[in-house]
């Protein structure tokens, strides 16, 4: 894992328009699950509830908002799959 990786497990609500944002209720925490043999690049952010599969590479600065399947290479904001490690052509 690279430096300054952030794994968020909590979030806040925002649906109550009659309540200031600072007073919105917290949502129940959801864990971030990371498989085995994973590389997570510098300053990547993983949002609550995502699952990172086995053998995944997450690029530096990626913002992971959805699950990443096994052996995917993912990068960007929001993170998207750019290739699979177990496919030819890279």
XYZ file of C-alpha atoms in Angstrom:
90
model
C 0.000 0.000 0.000
C 1.356 3.404 -0.930
C 1.518 6.354 1.459
C -1.515 8.436 2.462
C -4.150 5.895 1.371
C -7.599 6.688 2.793
C -10.195 4.039 3.603
C -13.517 5.631 4.555
C -15.937 3.522 6.581
C -18.484 6.128 7.597
C -20.627 8.682 5.825
C -23.275 11.260 6.617
C -26.796 11.752 5.376
C -27.892 14.701 3.268
C -31.574 14.097 2.503
C -33.066 16.288 5.244
C -33.321 19.645 3.513
C -34.730 21.305 6.647
C -31.636 20.331 8.683
C -28.252 22.063 8.209
C -25.590 19.790 6.659
C -23.489 19.829 9.834
C -26.434 18.366 11.759
C -27.383 15.662 9.248
C -27.442 12.213 10.868
C -24.562 9.803 10.340
C -25.209 6.693 8.275
C -24.312 3.260 9.651
C -20.624 2.425 9.050
C -19.789 0.068 6.169
C -16.452 -1.687 5.948
C -13.982 -1.559 3.077
C -12.905 -5.084 2.110
C -9.517 -5.621 0.461
C -8.525 -8.982 -1.041
C -5.084 -10.581 -1.056
C -2.081 -9.555 -3.169
C -3.450 -6.045 -3.810
C -1.472 -2.889 -4.610
C -3.106 0.416 -3.682
C -1.270 3.472 -5.012
C -0.380 6.680 -3.192
C -3.298 8.872 -2.087
C -5.992 6.501 -3.316
C -9.351 6.895 -1.581
C -11.753 3.994 -1.045
C -15.306 4.855 -0.075
C -17.347 2.949 2.490
C -18.843 -0.354 1.447
C -16.534 -1.117 -1.502
C -14.856 -4.476 -2.051
C -11.445 -4.667 -3.711
C -10.891 -8.120 -5.218
C -7.786 -10.317 -5.127
C -4.769 -9.300 -7.208
C -6.113 -5.807 -7.917
C -4.008 -2.744 -8.701
C -5.472 0.643 -7.745
C -3.668 3.583 -9.365
C -2.281 6.511 -7.393
C -4.924 9.134 -6.641
C -7.828 6.869 -7.630
C -11.216 7.436 -5.996
C -12.872 4.034 -5.605
C -16.652 4.354 -5.334
C -17.650 0.889 -6.626
C -16.459 -2.690 -6.171
C -13.378 -3.721 -8.164
C -13.313 -7.366 -9.371
C -10.357 -9.750 -9.083
C -7.216 -8.898 -11.095
C -8.537 -5.568 -12.351
C -6.302 -2.555 -12.866
C -8.287 0.503 -11.886
C -7.462 4.222 -11.933
C -9.049 7.662 -12.130
C -11.652 9.795 -10.406
C -13.992 8.043 -10.150
C -11.914 4.889 -10.521
C -12.702 2.778 -13.572
C -11.298 -0.508 -14.789
C -8.667 0.066 -17.467
C -7.429 -3.502 -17.887
C -7.285 -6.938 -16.266
C -3.955 -8.394 -15.173
C -4.896 -11.883 -16.355
C -5.619 -10.761 -19.942
C -3.057 -10.538 -22.752
C -2.128 -7.253 -24.351
C -0.451 -5.290 -21.615
